[in-house]
Short mmCIF file of C-alpha atoms in Angstrom, two decimals:
data_model
loop_
_atom_site.label_atom_id
_atom_site.label_comp_id
_atom_site.label_asym_id
_atom_site.label_seq_id
_atom_site.Cartn_x
_atom_site.Cartn_y
_atom_site.Cartn_z
CA UNK A 1 -21.35 19.77 -81.31
CA UNK A 2 -20.08 22.28 -78.81
CA UNK A 3 -16.51 23.46 -78.25
CA UNK A 4 -14.90 24.69 -75.03
CA UNK A 5 -11.29 25.55 -74.34
CA UNK A 6 -8.42 27.02 -72.38
CA UNK A 7 -6.50 30.07 -73.35
CA UNK A 8 -3.01 30.84 -71.92
CA UNK A 9 0.71 30.46 -72.43
CA UNK A 10 2.40 28.03 -71.82
CA UNK A 11 -0.16 25.24 -71.39
CA UNK A 12 2.11 22.21 -71.05
CA UNK A 13 1.37 22.12 -67.30
CA UNK A 14 -2.39 22.16 -67.57
CA UNK A 15 -4.73 19.26 -66.69
CA UNK A 16 -7.82 21.14 -67.71
CA UNK A 17 -8.17 19.45 -71.11
CA UNK A 18 -7.92 16.01 -69.66
CA UNK A 19 -10.39 16.95 -66.89
CA UNK A 20 -13.05 18.17 -69.23
CA UNK A 21 -12.53 15.39 -71.84
CA UNK A 22 -13.09 12.84 -69.09
CA UNK A 23 -16.21 14.74 -68.04
CA UNK A 24 -17.56 14.76 -71.61
CA UNK A 25 -16.91 11.07 -72.00
CA UNK A 26 -18.38 10.07 -68.64
CA UNK A 27 -21.49 12.16 -69.21
CA UNK A 28 -21.84 11.16 -72.84
CA UNK A 29 -21.74 14.72 -74.10
CA UNK A 30 -21.08 15.78 -77.66
CA UNK A 31 -18.48 18.32 -76.66
CA UNK A 32 -14.80 18.93 -77.40
CA UNK A 33 -12.15 20.81 -75.42
CA UNK A 34 -9.23 22.64 -77.13
CA UNK A 35 -6.04 24.06 -75.67
CA UNK A 36 -5.32 27.45 -77.23
CA UNK A 37 -1.66 28.13 -76.40
CA UNK A 38 -1.16 31.68 -77.72
CA UNK A 39 1.76 34.03 -77.20
CA UNK A 40 -0.39 37.14 -77.66
CA UNK A 41 -4.01 37.57 -76.56
CA UNK A 42 -5.04 39.42 -79.69
CA UNK A 43 -5.05 35.95 -81.36
CA UNK A 44 -8.32 35.40 -79.56
CA UNK A 45 -10.10 37.03 -82.50
CA UNK A 46 -8.76 34.33 -84.82
CA UNK A 47 -9.90 31.66 -82.40
CA UNK A 48 -13.45 33.00 -82.40
CA UNK A 49 -13.53 33.02 -86.14
CA UNK A 50 -12.02 29.52 -86.54
CA UNK A 51 -14.35 28.05 -83.84
CA UNK A 52 -17.90 29.53 -84.36
CA UNK A 53 -19.29 26.82 -82.08
CA UNK A 54 -17.03 27.89 -79.15
CA UNK A 55 -19.38 28.26 -76.21
CA UNK A 56 -16.88 29.23 -73.52
CA UNK A 57 -13.29 29.04 -72.39
CA UNK A 58 -11.16 29.35 -69.27
CA UNK A 59 -8.32 31.80 -69.06
CA UNK A 60 -5.02 31.14 -67.34
CA UNK A 61 -1.65 32.79 -66.87
CA UNK A 62 -0.77 35.34 -68.11
CA UNK A 63 -4.09 36.71 -69.46
CA UNK A 64 -6.52 36.88 -66.50
CA UNK A 65 -6.31 40.67 -66.39
CA UNK A 66 -5.61 41.45 -70.06
CA UNK A 67 -8.76 39.65 -71.17
CA UNK A 68 -10.89 42.50 -69.77
CA UNK A 69 -10.50 44.63 -72.91
CA UNK A 70 -12.09 41.91 -75.04
CA UNK A 71 -15.19 41.46 -72.88
CA UNK A 72 -18.70 42.72 -73.58
CA UNK A 73 -19.74 42.34 -69.97
CA UNK A 74 -18.25 41.32 -66.66
CA UNK A 75 -19.77 39.54 -63.61
CA UNK A 76 -19.80 41.67 -60.41
CA UNK A 77 -17.46 39.32 -58.52
CA UNK A 78 -14.93 39.24 -61.37
CA UNK A 79 -15.06 43.05 -61.56
CA UNK A 80 -14.38 43.30 -57.80
CA UNK A 81 -11.56 40.74 -58.01
CA UNK A 82 -10.02 42.44 -61.02
CA UNK A 83 -9.35 39.22 -62.86
CA UNK A 84 -11.28 36.85 -65.10
CA UNK A 85 -10.59 33.12 -65.54
CA UNK A 86 -13.90 32.03 -67.23
CA UNK A 87 -15.50 33.47 -70.40
CA UNK A 88 -18.91 32.52 -71.72
CA UNK A 89 -19.72 33.18 -75.32
CA UNK A 90 -23.39 34.15 -75.45
CA UNK A 91 -25.89 33.55 -78.27
CA UNK A 92 -24.89 36.88 -79.92
CA UNK A 93 -21.16 36.01 -79.84
CA UNK A 94 -20.52 38.40 -76.94
CA UNK A 95 -17.82 37.49 -74.36
CA UNK A 96 -18.97 37.59 -70.74
CA UNK A 97 -16.33 37.42 -68.09
CA UNK A 98 -16.51 35.59 -64.74
CA UNK A 99 -14.20 34.45 -61.94
CA UNK A 100 -14.42 30.99 -60.46
CA UNK A 101 -10.90 30.95 -59.08
CA UNK A 102 -12.19 32.44 -55.84
CA UNK A 103 -14.72 29.60 -55.56
CA UNK A 104 -11.92 27.01 -55.97
CA UNK A 105 -9.56 28.76 -53.55
CA UNK A 106 -12.30 29.16 -50.94
CA UNK A 107 -12.84 25.43 -51.06
CA UNK A 108 -9.15 24.71 -50.57
CA UNK A 109 -8.87 27.26 -47.80
CA UNK A 110 -11.81 25.86 -45.86
CA UNK A 111 -10.24 22.39 -45.96
CA UNK A 112 -6.74 23.57 -45.20
CA UNK A 113 -7.64 25.88 -42.30
CA UNK A 114 -10.60 23.96 -40.97
CA UNK A 115 -10.90 25.11 -37.31
CA UNK A 116 -7.57 26.91 -37.15
CA UNK A 117 -7.41 30.60 -36.40
CA UNK A 118 -5.17 32.23 -38.91
CA UNK A 119 -3.45 35.34 -37.51
CA UNK A 120 -1.75 36.52 -40.71
CA UNK A 121 -1.57 35.50 -44.37
CA UNK A 122 1.09 36.06 -47.04
CA UNK A 123 0.06 36.03 -50.72
CA UNK A 124 2.99 35.41 -53.05
CA UNK A 125 2.46 37.02 -56.46
CA UNK A 126 0.47 39.90 -57.98
CA UNK A 127 -1.19 38.20 -60.99
CA UNK A 128 -4.76 37.19 -61.67
CA UNK A 129 -4.69 34.23 -59.30
CA UNK A 130 -3.52 36.32 -56.41
CA UNK A 131 -6.52 38.65 -56.87
CA UNK A 132 -8.91 35.81 -56.26
CA UNK A 133 -6.94 34.82 -53.18
CA UNK A 134 -7.06 38.36 -51.78
CA UNK A 135 -10.82 38.52 -52.46
CA UNK A 136 -11.43 35.41 -50.34
CA UNK A 137 -9.13 36.45 -47.53
CA UNK A 138 -10.89 39.84 -47.36
CA UNK A 139 -14.23 38.10 -47.15
CA UNK A 140 -12.99 36.02 -44.29
CA UNK A 141 -11.42 39.01 -42.48
CA UNK A 142 -7.93 37.52 -42.64
CA UNK A 143 -5.27 40.22 -42.79
CA UNK A 144 -2.54 39.66 -45.41
CA UNK A 145 0.58 40.98 -47.01
CA UNK A 146 1.27 40.62 -50.73
CA UNK A 147 4.85 39.52 -51.60
CA UNK A 148 6.29 40.65 -54.94
CA UNK A 149 9.65 40.42 -56.54
CA UNK A 150 9.19 44.06 -57.59
CA UNK A 151 9.89 45.32 -54.03
CA UNK A 152 11.69 44.21 -50.88
CA UNK A 153 8.75 42.25 -49.41
CA UNK A 154 10.44 38.89 -49.75
CA UNK A 155 13.58 40.28 -48.14
CA UNK A 156 11.62 41.69 -45.22
CA UNK A 157 9.81 38.35 -44.62
CA UNK A 158 13.12 36.46 -44.67
CA UNK A 159 14.51 38.79 -42.04
CA UNK A 160 11.77 38.12 -39.48
CA UNK A 161 10.54 34.72 -40.53
CA UNK A 162 7.19 33.01 -40.09
CA UNK A 163 5.25 32.78 -36.81
CA UNK A 164 2.48 30.61 -35.38
CA UNK A 165 -0.83 30.21 -37.16
CA UNK A 166 0.16 31.84 -40.43
CA UNK A 167 -1.09 31.09 -43.94
CA UNK A 168 1.27 31.25 -46.95
CA UNK A 169 -0.15 31.00 -50.48
CA UNK A 170 1.85 30.61 -53.63
CA UNK A 171 -0.11 32.33 -56.34
CA UNK A 172 2.89 32.49 -58.75
CA UNK A 173 3.93 30.00 -61.49
CA UNK A 174 7.23 29.39 -59.68
CA UNK A 175 7.75 25.68 -59.27
CA UNK A 176 5.22 24.68 -61.99
CA UNK A 177 6.02 21.98 -64.49
CA UNK A 178 8.36 21.84 -66.42
CA UNK A 179 10.38 24.09 -64.09
CA UNK A 180 9.53 21.95 -61.06
CA UNK A 181 12.85 22.49 -59.25
CA UNK A 182 12.25 26.23 -58.88
CA UNK A 183 11.23 27.53 -55.50
CA UNK A 184 10.22 30.82 -53.92
CA UNK A 185 12.84 32.40 -51.60
CA UNK A 186 11.04 32.06 -48.29
CA UNK A 187 12.20 31.36 -44.67
CA UNK A 188 10.83 27.80 -44.68
CA UNK A 189 12.94 26.80 -41.70
CA UNK A 190 10.95 29.07 -39.44
CA UNK A 191 7.61 27.37 -40.28
CA UNK A 192 5.94 25.00 -37.84
CA UNK A 193 2.97 22.66 -37.49
CA UNK A 194 0.56 25.53 -36.87
CA UNK A 195 1.32 27.10 -40.26
CA UNK A 196 -0.57 26.33 -43.50
CA UNK A 197 1.08 26.46 -46.95
CA UNK A 198 -1.18 26.42 -50.01
CA UNK A 199 0.32 26.16 -53.51
CA UNK A 200 -2.14 27.01 -56.30
CA UNK A 201 0.00 24.85 -58.57
CA UNK A 202 -1.20 21.25 -59.13
CA UNK A 203 1.51 20.05 -61.54
CA UNK A 204 3.66 18.68 -59.98
CA UNK A 205 1.46 17.28 -57.26
CA UNK A 206 4.04 18.24 -54.61
CA UNK A 207 6.03 21.35 -55.37
CA UNK A 208 9.32 22.39 -53.82
CA UNK A 209 7.38 25.10 -51.98
CA UNK A 210 5.27 22.35 -50.38
CA UNK A 211 8.20 19.99 -49.76
CA UNK A 212 10.34 22.49 -47.98
CA UNK A 213 7.41 23.64 -45.76
CA UNK A 214 6.53 20.08 -44.92
CA UNK A 215 10.08 19.40 -43.78
CA UNK A 216 9.41 21.78 -40.94
CA UNK A 217 6.07 20.40 -39.96
CA UNK A 218 3.77 22.79 -41.84
CA UNK A 219 0.47 21.69 -43.29
CA UNK A 220 0.63 21.71 -47.09
CA UNK A 221 -1.92 21.70 -49.86
CA UNK A 222 -1.77 21.94 -53.62
CA UNK A 223 -4.14 23.41 -56.16
CA UNK A 224 -5.79 20.31 -57.55
CA UNK A 225 -8.99 20.71 -55.55
CA UNK A 226 -9.09 24.34 -56.61
CA UNK A 227 -8.86 23.25 -60.27
CA UNK A 228 -11.73 20.88 -59.88
CA UNK A 229 -14.02 23.28 -58.02
CA UNK A 230 -13.39 26.23 -60.37
CA UNK A 231 -13.82 23.90 -63.38
CA UNK A 232 -17.20 22.68 -62.21
CA UNK A 233 -18.28 26.28 -61.47
CA UNK A 234 -17.11 27.21 -64.97
CA UNK A 235 -19.21 24.37 -66.46
CA UNK A 236 -22.33 25.64 -64.64
CA UNK A 237 -21.75 29.14 -66.10
CA UNK A 238 -21.26 27.76 -69.62
CA UNK A 239 -24.34 25.55 -69.51
CA UNK A 240 -26.50 27.79 -67.28
#
């Protein structure tokens, strides 16, 4: 019997447990998936003691950066990104950190942009998910600005608005279930059908961020494909 899990807080929005439980059932695997909703990451030591058969887990908000201090080793890509969303527990009980968020985002971006030429990108948020987004944008030579509530970047964007062929990525939890009515303060009315809006949130399926952008003709995508791609990449790491 093998255990896998998800660590974060809160986890009421997450579909990961259902995704992996379906996978285990469909592939007839003797595995179990547990949600570890913890308010402080130091509880991870208790989890490892309680679940000696834990082979790996994913990490979500708000611990993708904080997890570093618990890791024995870190994959090169995760180290470059500066965030970890997958941890493998090796045979000696060591925690090895990886990042599969960038794999998931790259898949969504390729579908969303297709043959479009993106002239500029805006990344909303400064957490672990945004680091994976920036990593992919840098690889694709797409220039970007990071928007944060800690400075005047949102205010500046609202003053000049969006232009043609721009990419806007919501890498924050704003608009995530159960606070689905929340929305980032952006100049949605200046968007058009050459712009692409990607929300890394997948619950709800259509966020207010997506809905407002779509009103003005923008192309919108949620994070469900990203979830599936990063989850499958995590599974390969755990089993590989």
